mmCIF file of C-alpha atoms in Angstrom:
data_model
loop_
_atom_site.group_PDB
_atom_site.id
_atom_site.type_symbol
_atom_site.label_atom_id
_atom_site.label_comp_id
_atom_site.label_asym_id
_atom_site.label_seq_id
_atom_site.Cartn_x
_atom_site.Cartn_y
_atom_site.Cartn_z
ATOM 1 C CA MET J 1 26.222 -116.942 -34.949
ATOM 2 C CA LYS J 2 28.915 -119.254 -33.655
ATOM 3 C CA THR J 3 30.204 -122.576 -34.886
ATOM 4 C CA THR J 4 31.563 -125.474 -32.837
ATOM 5 C CA HIS J 5 34.874 -126.014 -34.629
ATOM 6 C CA LEU J 6 38.185 -125.021 -33.026
ATOM 7 C CA LEU J 7 39.975 -121.794 -33.857
ATOM 8 C CA PHE J 8 43.668 -122.268 -34.610
ATOM 9 C CA ILE J 9 45.947 -119.263 -34.299
ATOM 10 C CA PRO J 10 49.550 -119.938 -35.376
ATOM 11 C CA ALA J 11 52.248 -117.981 -33.524
ATOM 12 C CA ALA J 12 54.996 -116.539 -35.685
ATOM 13 C CA LEU J 13 58.563 -116.890 -34.506
ATOM 14 C CA LEU J 14 59.021 -113.124 -34.211
ATOM 15 C CA GLY J 15 56.674 -110.624 -32.586
ATOM 16 C CA LEU J 16 54.091 -113.224 -31.708
ATOM 17 C CA GLY J 17 52.479 -112.440 -35.027
ATOM 18 C CA LEU J 18 49.442 -114.678 -35.182
ATOM 19 C CA THR J 19 48.054 -115.395 -38.629
ATOM 20 C CA SER J 20 44.676 -116.839 -39.441
ATOM 21 C CA CYS J 21 43.948 -120.430 -40.283
ATOM 22 C CA ALA J 22 40.320 -120.030 -41.289
ATOM 23 C CA GLN J 23 38.039 -122.759 -42.497
ATOM 24 C CA ASP J 24 35.821 -122.319 -45.569
ATOM 25 C CA GLU J 25 32.186 -121.684 -44.673
ATOM 26 C CA PRO J 26 29.142 -122.758 -46.722
ATOM 27 C CA VAL J 27 28.062 -119.931 -49.033
ATOM 28 C CA SER J 28 24.570 -120.016 -47.524
ATOM 29 C CA GLU J 29 25.909 -118.908 -44.120
ATOM 30 C CA THR J 30 25.839 -115.184 -43.262
ATOM 31 C CA HIS J 31 28.736 -115.195 -40.767
ATOM 32 C CA GLY J 32 32.386 -114.779 -41.690
ATOM 33 C CA ARG J 33 35.373 -116.949 -41.029
ATOM 34 C CA SER J 34 37.109 -117.340 -37.684
ATOM 35 C CA ILE J 35 38.164 -114.262 -35.737
ATOM 36 C CA ASN J 36 41.980 -114.343 -35.584
ATOM 37 C CA PHE J 37 44.500 -112.364 -33.559
ATOM 38 C CA ARG J 38 48.092 -111.348 -34.277
ATOM 39 C CA PRO J 39 49.515 -110.573 -30.806
ATOM 40 C CA ALA J 40 52.881 -108.942 -30.210
ATOM 41 C CA ILE J 41 54.553 -107.721 -27.034
ATOM 42 C CA SER J 42 56.022 -104.252 -26.756
ATOM 43 C CA THR J 43 59.736 -104.042 -26.042
ATOM 44 C CA ARG J 44 59.797 -102.658 -22.485
ATOM 45 C CA ALA J 45 60.235 -104.808 -19.362
ATOM 46 C CA THR J 46 60.165 -108.051 -21.274
ATOM 47 C CA GLU J 47 59.676 -110.597 -18.519
ATOM 48 C CA THR J 48 56.718 -111.955 -20.507
ATOM 49 C CA THR J 49 58.062 -112.518 -24.014
ATOM 50 C CA ASN J 50 56.931 -113.802 -27.374
ATOM 51 C CA ALA J 51 58.648 -117.072 -26.509
ATOM 52 C CA ASN J 52 57.129 -117.701 -23.081
ATOM 53 C CA LEU J 53 53.589 -116.381 -23.572
ATOM 54 C CA SER J 54 51.482 -119.538 -23.510
ATOM 55 C CA ALA J 55 47.928 -118.239 -23.019
ATOM 56 C CA ILE J 56 45.878 -115.062 -23.278
ATOM 57 C CA LYS J 57 42.336 -114.186 -22.310
ATOM 58 C CA VAL J 58 40.182 -112.106 -24.677
ATOM 59 C CA ALA J 59 36.732 -110.502 -24.329
ATOM 60 C CA ALA J 60 34.787 -109.044 -27.285
ATOM 61 C CA PHE J 61 32.054 -106.405 -27.575
ATOM 62 C CA MET J 62 29.794 -105.353 -30.466
ATOM 63 C CA GLY J 63 27.883 -102.129 -30.059
ATOM 64 C CA GLY J 64 26.606 -102.076 -26.509
ATOM 65 C CA SER J 65 26.510 -105.866 -26.178
ATOM 66 C CA THR J 66 28.962 -108.587 -25.181
ATOM 67 C CA PHE J 67 30.019 -110.583 -28.230
ATOM 68 C CA PHE J 68 31.848 -113.108 -26.068
ATOM 69 C CA GLU J 69 32.943 -113.075 -22.449
ATOM 70 C CA PRO J 70 36.624 -113.490 -21.508
ATOM 71 C CA LEU J 71 37.781 -116.579 -23.382
ATOM 72 C CA ASP J 72 41.074 -118.506 -23.096
ATOM 73 C CA PHE J 73 43.378 -118.891 -26.092
ATOM 74 C CA THR J 74 46.087 -121.465 -25.315
ATOM 75 C CA LYS J 75 49.243 -122.288 -27.269
ATOM 76 C CA GLY J 76 49.912 -125.963 -27.948
ATOM 77 C CA SER J 77 53.140 -127.783 -28.728
ATOM 78 C CA ASP J 78 52.688 -126.885 -32.389
ATOM 79 C CA ASN J 79 52.730 -123.125 -31.554
ATOM 80 C CA PHE J 80 49.003 -122.779 -32.299
ATOM 81 C CA PHE J 81 46.668 -120.966 -29.951
ATOM 82 C CA THR J 82 43.252 -122.624 -29.772
ATOM 83 C CA SER J 83 39.945 -121.817 -28.118
ATOM 84 C CA SER J 84 36.654 -123.598 -27.779
ATOM 85 C CA PRO J 85 34.091 -122.584 -28.875
ATOM 86 C CA THR J 86 35.245 -120.447 -31.809
ATOM 87 C CA TYR J 87 33.499 -117.219 -32.779
ATOM 88 C CA ASN J 88 33.279 -115.979 -36.364
ATOM 89 C CA TRP J 89 33.044 -112.567 -38.005
ATOM 90 C CA PRO J 90 29.488 -111.254 -38.483
ATOM 91 C CA GLY J 91 28.511 -111.260 -42.141
ATOM 92 C CA ASP J 92 27.192 -107.674 -42.003
ATOM 93 C CA ASP J 93 30.723 -106.318 -41.349
ATOM 94 C CA SER J 94 29.921 -105.083 -37.849
ATOM 95 C CA GLU J 95 32.921 -103.787 -35.913
ATOM 96 C CA ILE J 96 33.977 -105.696 -32.805
ATOM 97 C CA SER J 97 36.129 -104.371 -29.961
ATOM 98 C CA PHE J 98 38.563 -106.692 -28.177
ATOM 99 C CA PHE J 99 40.232 -106.476 -24.769
ATOM 100 C CA ALA J 100 42.924 -109.016 -23.867
ATOM 101 C CA TYR J 101 45.238 -109.726 -20.954
ATOM 102 C CA ALA J 102 47.649 -112.228 -19.409
ATOM 103 C CA PRO J 103 48.205 -114.100 -17.207
ATOM 104 C CA THR J 104 44.818 -115.709 -17.658
ATOM 105 C CA SER J 105 44.667 -116.609 -13.947
ATOM 106 C CA MET J 106 44.505 -112.937 -12.943
ATOM 107 C CA SER J 107 41.642 -112.484 -10.469
ATOM 108 C CA GLY J 108 39.579 -109.334 -10.044
ATOM 109 C CA VAL J 109 39.129 -108.660 -13.789
ATOM 110 C CA THR J 110 35.709 -107.408 -14.962
ATOM 111 C CA LEU J 111 35.176 -106.996 -18.714
ATOM 112 C CA THR J 112 31.633 -105.935 -19.616
ATOM 113 C CA PRO J 113 30.235 -103.283 -21.981
ATOM 114 C CA ASP J 114 30.146 -100.805 -19.075
ATOM 115 C CA THR J 115 33.098 -101.859 -16.883
ATOM 116 C CA LYS J 116 36.576 -102.880 -17.908
ATOM 117 C CA THR J 117 38.745 -102.995 -14.802
ATOM 118 C CA LEU J 118 41.144 -104.986 -12.697
ATOM 119 C CA ALA J 119 40.037 -104.211 -9.134
ATOM 120 C CA ALA J 120 42.158 -104.145 -5.959
ATOM 121 C CA TYR J 121 45.198 -105.777 -7.532
ATOM 122 C CA SER J 122 48.071 -106.610 -5.159
ATOM 123 C CA PRO J 123 51.420 -108.057 -6.256
ATOM 124 C CA ALA J 124 52.408 -111.295 -4.513
ATOM 125 C CA ALA J 125 54.065 -110.798 -1.143
ATOM 126 C CA ASP J 126 57.198 -112.675 -2.262
ATOM 127 C CA ILE J 127 59.138 -111.106 -5.128
ATOM 128 C CA ALA J 128 59.717 -114.576 -6.580
ATOM 129 C CA ASN J 129 55.952 -115.047 -7.028
ATOM 130 C CA GLN J 130 55.192 -111.704 -8.688
ATOM 131 C CA VAL J 131 53.941 -111.806 -12.282
ATOM 132 C CA ASP J 132 54.107 -109.594 -15.361
ATOM 133 C CA PHE J 133 50.617 -108.205 -16.132
ATOM 134 C CA ILE J 134 50.128 -107.373 -19.840
ATOM 135 C CA THR J 135 47.097 -106.029 -21.720
ATOM 136 C CA ALA J 136 46.022 -105.218 -25.257
ATOM 137 C CA SER J 137 42.967 -103.766 -26.994
ATOM 138 C CA ALA J 138 41.927 -103.453 -30.643
ATOM 139 C CA SER J 139 38.934 -103.272 -32.968
ATOM 140 C CA GLY J 140 38.281 -105.191 -36.152
ATOM 141 C CA LYS J 141 35.717 -106.179 -38.755
ATOM 142 C CA ARG J 142 35.305 -108.822 -41.418
ATOM 143 C CA SER J 143 36.292 -106.720 -44.455
ATOM 144 C CA THR J 144 39.553 -105.591 -42.839
ATOM 145 C CA ASN J 145 40.663 -108.422 -40.579
ATOM 146 C CA GLU J 146 39.136 -111.664 -41.809
ATOM 147 C CA ALA J 147 42.228 -112.678 -43.771
ATOM 148 C CA SER J 148 45.010 -110.889 -41.891
ATOM 149 C CA GLY J 149 43.730 -111.202 -38.328
ATOM 150 C CA VAL J 150 43.380 -108.497 -35.667
ATOM 151 C CA PRO J 151 46.721 -107.096 -34.435
ATOM 152 C CA LEU J 152 46.968 -107.098 -30.633
ATOM 153 C CA THR J 153 49.952 -105.243 -29.178
ATOM 154 C CA PHE J 154 50.429 -106.180 -25.535
ATOM 155 C CA ASN J 155 51.911 -103.630 -23.150
ATOM 156 C CA HIS J 156 53.456 -104.280 -19.741
ATOM 157 C CA GLN J 157 51.264 -102.567 -17.139
ATOM 158 C CA LEU J 158 53.490 -102.943 -14.080
ATOM 159 C CA SER J 159 56.885 -101.447 -13.193
ATOM 160 C CA GLN J 160 59.813 -103.846 -13.101
ATOM 161 C CA ILE J 161 62.414 -103.260 -10.366
ATOM 162 C CA GLU J 162 65.938 -104.676 -10.328
ATOM 163 C CA VAL J 163 68.676 -103.875 -7.787
ATOM 164 C CA HIS J 164 72.404 -104.073 -8.493
ATOM 165 C CA ALA J 165 75.267 -103.303 -6.129
ATOM 166 C CA LYS J 166 79.014 -102.651 -6.306
ATOM 167 C CA ALA J 167 81.869 -101.605 -4.027
ATOM 168 C CA ASP J 168 85.244 -100.274 -5.136
ATOM 169 C CA ASN J 169 86.943 -100.223 -1.740
ATOM 170 C CA ASP J 170 89.918 -102.464 -0.971
ATOM 171 C CA ALA J 171 89.614 -101.901 2.791
ATOM 172 C CA TYR J 172 86.391 -103.905 3.209
ATOM 173 C CA ILE J 173 84.619 -107.074 2.131
ATOM 174 C CA PHE J 174 80.918 -106.472 1.425
ATOM 175 C CA LYS J 175 78.514 -109.420 1.290
ATOM 176 C CA ILE J 176 74.791 -109.210 0.432
ATOM 177 C CA SER J 177 72.264 -111.998 1.053
ATOM 178 C CA GLY J 178 68.934 -110.298 0.365
ATOM 179 C CA VAL J 179 67.114 -107.349 -1.155
ATOM 180 C CA ARG J 180 64.075 -105.424 0.100
ATOM 181 C CA ILE J 181 61.756 -102.869 -1.493
ATOM 182 C CA GLY J 182 60.128 -101.058 1.379
ATOM 183 C CA GLN J 183 56.716 -99.385 1.575
ATOM 184 C CA PRO J 184 55.480 -98.839 -1.987
ATOM 185 C CA VAL J 185 51.713 -98.747 -2.482
ATOM 186 C CA SER J 186 50.651 -102.389 -2.617
ATOM 187 C CA LYS J 187 47.111 -102.239 -4.030
ATOM 188 C CA GLY J 188 45.522 -100.486 -6.975
ATOM 189 C CA ASP J 189 42.810 -100.506 -9.655
ATOM 190 C CA PHE J 190 43.561 -100.738 -13.379
ATOM 191 C CA ASP J 191 41.336 -99.335 -16.147
ATOM 192 C CA PHE J 192 41.557 -101.316 -19.411
ATOM 193 C CA THR J 193 39.946 -98.535 -21.470
ATOM 194 C CA ASN J 194 42.765 -96.019 -20.972
ATOM 195 C CA SER J 195 45.508 -98.234 -19.451
ATOM 196 C CA THR J 196 45.776 -96.236 -16.236
ATOM 197 C CA TRP J 197 46.255 -97.145 -12.586
ATOM 198 C CA THR J 198 44.583 -95.677 -9.527
ATOM 199 C CA PRO J 199 46.884 -96.592 -6.619
ATOM 200 C CA GLY J 200 45.318 -97.175 -3.224
ATOM 201 C CA THR J 201 46.733 -96.310 0.201
ATOM 202 C CA ASP J 202 47.848 -99.743 1.462
ATOM 203 C CA LYS J 203 51.614 -100.249 1.551
ATOM 204 C CA ALA J 204 53.836 -103.306 1.938
ATOM 205 C CA ILE J 205 57.404 -104.541 2.225
ATOM 206 C CA TYR J 206 58.650 -106.930 -0.468
ATOM 207 C CA ASP J 207 61.879 -108.832 -0.018
ATOM 208 C CA GLU J 208 63.929 -111.772 -1.235
ATOM 209 C CA THR J 209 66.657 -113.504 0.800
ATOM 210 C CA TYR J 210 69.114 -116.258 -0.120
ATOM 211 C CA THR J 211 71.718 -118.413 1.591
ATOM 212 C CA THR J 212 74.703 -117.898 -0.712
ATOM 213 C CA PRO J 213 75.755 -114.257 -0.383
ATOM 214 C CA VAL J 214 76.949 -112.046 -3.218
ATOM 215 C CA THR J 215 80.429 -110.637 -2.571
ATOM 216 C CA LEU J 216 80.638 -107.195 -4.120
ATOM 217 C CA THR J 217 83.358 -106.020 -6.489
ATOM 218 C CA SER J 218 83.894 -102.839 -8.462
ATOM 219 C CA THR J 219 81.611 -104.264 -11.167
ATOM 220 C CA ALA J 220 77.876 -103.849 -10.508
ATOM 221 C CA THR J 221 76.010 -107.146 -10.172
ATOM 222 C CA SER J 222 72.396 -108.117 -9.492
ATOM 223 C CA VAL J 223 71.488 -108.822 -5.873
ATOM 224 C CA MET J 224 67.943 -110.043 -6.642
ATOM 225 C CA GLY J 225 68.761 -113.714 -6.026
ATOM 226 C CA GLU J 226 67.112 -116.471 -8.046
ATOM 227 C CA GLY J 227 63.587 -115.124 -7.523
ATOM 228 C CA GLY J 228 63.816 -112.656 -10.396
ATOM 229 C CA ASN J 229 62.919 -108.983 -10.492
ATOM 230 C CA ALA J 230 60.027 -107.306 -8.709
ATOM 231 C CA MET J 231 56.813 -106.434 -10.607
ATOM 232 C CA LEU J 232 55.021 -103.639 -8.741
ATOM 233 C CA ILE J 233 52.219 -101.110 -9.210
ATOM 234 C CA PRO J 234 53.220 -97.887 -11.049
ATOM 235 C CA GLN J 235 53.234 -94.924 -8.635
ATOM 236 C CA GLN J 236 55.031 -91.853 -7.362
ATOM 237 C CA LEU J 237 57.088 -92.933 -4.357
ATOM 238 C CA THR J 238 57.514 -90.776 -1.265
ATOM 239 C CA ALA J 239 60.955 -91.316 0.269
ATOM 240 C CA TRP J 240 61.720 -92.464 3.810
ATOM 241 C CA ASP J 241 63.304 -89.714 5.941
ATOM 242 C CA PRO J 242 65.962 -91.480 8.063
ATOM 243 C CA GLU J 243 66.973 -88.310 9.921
ATOM 244 C CA ASN J 244 63.533 -87.103 11.019
ATOM 245 C CA ASP J 245 61.496 -90.314 10.855
ATOM 246 C CA ALA J 246 63.990 -93.076 11.598
ATOM 247 C CA SER J 247 61.344 -95.685 12.488
ATOM 248 C CA ASN J 248 59.406 -94.744 9.320
ATOM 249 C CA ALA J 249 56.054 -93.989 10.913
ATOM 250 C CA ASN J 250 55.080 -92.252 7.661
ATOM 251 C CA GLU J 251 55.848 -95.396 5.615
ATOM 252 C CA GLY J 252 58.278 -93.743 3.224
ATOM 253 C CA ALA J 253 59.790 -95.820 0.428
ATOM 254 C CA TYR J 254 63.307 -97.249 0.454
ATOM 255 C CA ILE J 255 65.565 -99.966 -0.937
ATOM 256 C CA SER J 256 67.416 -102.168 1.515
ATOM 257 C CA VAL J 257 70.018 -104.939 1.244
ATOM 258 C CA LYS J 258 70.851 -107.622 3.790
ATOM 259 C CA LEU J 259 74.464 -106.736 4.417
ATOM 260 C CA GLN J 260 77.652 -107.840 6.170
ATOM 261 C CA ILE J 261 80.789 -105.681 6.173
ATOM 262 C CA ASN J 262 84.198 -106.888 7.347
ATOM 263 C CA THR J 263 87.627 -105.328 7.125
ATOM 264 C CA VAL J 264 90.131 -107.262 5.040
ATOM 265 C CA ALA J 265 91.856 -108.151 8.324
ATOM 266 C CA GLY J 266 88.679 -109.851 9.553
ATOM 267 C CA ALA J 267 86.983 -107.382 11.914
ATOM 268 C CA GLN J 268 83.178 -107.203 11.523
ATOM 269 C CA ILE J 269 81.988 -103.643 10.990
ATOM 270 C CA TYR J 270 78.311 -104.332 10.239
ATOM 271 C CA PRO J 271 76.082 -105.550 11.783
ATOM 272 C CA PHE J 272 77.218 -103.652 14.846
ATOM 273 C CA GLU J 273 76.588 -106.755 16.994
ATOM 274 C CA SER J 274 79.372 -109.201 16.169
ATOM 275 C CA ASN J 275 77.140 -112.201 16.958
ATOM 276 C CA THR J 276 74.821 -111.337 14.053
ATOM 277 C CA ASP J 277 75.697 -112.500 10.554
ATOM 278 C CA CYS J 278 73.983 -109.753 8.566
ATOM 279 C CA GLN J 279 71.501 -106.893 8.904
ATOM 280 C CA TRP J 280 69.471 -104.727 6.537
ATOM 281 C CA ALA J 281 70.960 -101.443 5.303
ATOM 282 C CA ALA J 282 68.660 -98.998 3.509
ATOM 283 C CA ILE J 283 68.605 -95.924 1.290
ATOM 284 C CA PRO J 284 65.528 -93.664 0.650
ATOM 285 C CA LEU J 285 63.708 -93.913 -2.687
ATOM 286 C CA ASN J 286 61.446 -91.320 -4.385
ATOM 287 C CA THR J 287 61.201 -92.435 -8.047
ATOM 288 C CA ASN J 288 58.060 -91.995 -10.142
ATOM 289 C CA TRP J 289 57.511 -95.566 -11.383
ATOM 290 C CA GLU J 290 55.785 -95.715 -14.775
ATOM 291 C CA ALA J 291 54.018 -98.685 -16.357
ATOM 292 C CA GLY J 292 56.093 -100.691 -18.812
ATOM 293 C CA LYS J 293 59.437 -99.389 -17.574
ATOM 294 C CA LYS J 294 62.263 -101.335 -15.956
ATOM 295 C CA TYR J 295 64.141 -99.543 -13.187
ATOM 296 C CA VAL J 296 67.665 -100.780 -12.443
ATOM 297 C CA TYR J 297 69.022 -99.304 -9.210
ATOM 298 C CA THR J 298 72.779 -99.633 -8.654
ATOM 299 C CA LEU J 299 73.812 -99.224 -5.018
ATOM 300 C CA ASP J 300 77.410 -98.002 -4.745
ATOM 301 C CA LEU J 301 78.916 -98.960 -1.372
ATOM 302 C CA SER J 302 82.400 -97.679 -2.211
ATOM 303 C CA SER J 303 82.256 -94.795 0.258
ATOM 304 C CA GLY J 304 79.102 -95.451 2.308
ATOM 305 C CA ALA J 305 76.480 -98.073 3.093
ATOM 306 C CA GLY J 306 73.265 -96.184 3.829
ATOM 307 C CA TYR J 307 71.314 -96.379 7.074
ATOM 308 C CA VAL J 308 70.112 -99.107 9.397
ATOM 309 C CA ASP J 309 66.775 -100.326 8.025
ATOM 310 C CA PRO J 310 63.708 -98.814 9.760
ATOM 311 C CA LYS J 311 62.531 -102.322 10.738
ATOM 312 C CA ASP J 312 65.792 -103.094 12.608
ATOM 313 C CA PRO J 313 67.204 -101.920 15.955
ATOM 314 C CA GLU J 314 68.822 -98.468 15.838
ATOM 315 C CA PRO J 315 66.953 -97.455 12.661
ATOM 316 C CA GLY J 316 68.313 -94.515 10.708
ATOM 317 C CA THR J 317 71.833 -94.890 12.095
ATOM 318 C CA PRO J 318 74.493 -94.497 9.396
ATOM 319 C CA VAL J 319 76.035 -97.903 8.697
ATOM 320 C CA LEU J 320 79.435 -96.321 8.093
ATOM 321 C CA GLY J 321 80.654 -92.988 9.327
ATOM 322 C CA GLY J 322 82.989 -90.739 7.419
ATOM 323 C CA PRO J 323 86.462 -91.891 6.410
ATOM 324 C CA ILE J 324 88.881 -92.525 9.277
ATOM 325 C CA LYS J 325 91.384 -89.660 9.310
ATOM 326 C CA PHE J 326 94.007 -88.242 11.671
ATOM 327 C CA THR J 327 95.368 -84.898 12.706
ATOM 328 C CA VAL J 328 99.142 -85.071 13.122
ATOM 329 C CA ASP J 329 101.315 -82.930 15.384
ATOM 330 C CA VAL J 330 105.054 -83.612 15.449
ATOM 331 C CA VAL J 331 106.584 -82.644 18.812
ATOM 332 C CA ASP J 332 109.939 -80.847 18.715
ATOM 333 C CA TRP J 333 112.987 -82.747 19.894
ATOM 334 C CA ASN J 334 113.930 -82.135 23.525
ATOM 335 C CA PRO J 335 117.766 -82.188 23.667
ATOM 336 C CA SER J 336 119.513 -84.009 26.535
ATOM 337 C CA GLU J 337 123.224 -83.034 26.741
ATOM 338 C CA GLN J 338 125.872 -85.335 28.273
ATOM 339 C CA ASP J 339 129.666 -85.030 28.461
ATOM 340 C CA LEU J 340 131.592 -88.126 27.484
ATOM 341 C CA PRO J 341 135.380 -88.054 28.287
ATOM 342 C CA MET J 342 137.715 -89.757 25.821
ATOM 343 C CA THR J 343 139.560 -92.004 28.351
ATOM 344 C CA THR J 344 141.850 -94.935 27.689
ATOM 345 C CA THR J 345 141.021 -98.611 28.343
ATOM 346 C CA GLY J 346 140.473 -99.445 31.966
ATOM 347 C CA GLU J 347 139.184 -96.078 32.941
ATOM 348 C CA ASP J 348 135.554 -95.463 33.623
ATOM 349 C CA ASN J 349 133.437 -93.657 31.059
ATOM 350 C CA ASN J 350 130.442 -92.021 32.719
#
């Protein structure tokens, strides 16, 4: 049985602990007080945090039936999450299973007694528009959770990717104005019941460019721009092979930066064409990305700069060769003898 009053769920300052704010029910009613949740977010890849989580969607199941379909719980200015209508605990102490996720706008989610999936999910094409997908599941009943609420621990279900770069080389000036994550699997299905992904076969290139370049120093710094870090499907990457598959027909994975290299005297070394401001430079990537983990890649350009990106002219060409070095051969002196008489002034000296 459901009532028509609103359910208020107060958010605690730490851990998104949500405590109940139940209303007293008439003693003649057989249902319990409001079903309350105490969400918290696990500590990995914390792009969605206790502070910025503003809404969750929850579905509930009792036995083999749907107790309620995915329902929005939204936080107001007073830090309360509310939903309408509100559902209450069954008076017979039946156990209810809950499945929750955010963001609430996620499309492709099916939560029924038989199917609990996110189908054919693809991260946004632009890194700046990618979102952190989090889920939680729990069970509860009136005797255990009516007063304390049901604890929901949200886990990050994507892999977060951040790229840093550095260069400890006083001979060159390195400037970066973009980052690219090339050819990871771009579509997959997620199973809410066991929190696993089934990656598909489609692949994509994700990048972010910006107008103010980052000048590298010996201290590693982010080159992600203002768009934030990438949020991509967990998967085992297969690396690009720049020597045997320069154009990347096999769609191997790589990281690339939009790069300009100049000597300190002003000569442009890369791009090879001096009339081009910058060009992508790549390095192969074969990491096994796991859900809920943040991967920080630091590209060290101190003694090399990878290969020309497979999407650019001359793909697979090393951006920098080996260090410039010389072989030195000192030629022996060749003597030239000349007699010089010691004559007095006025006489010729030949």
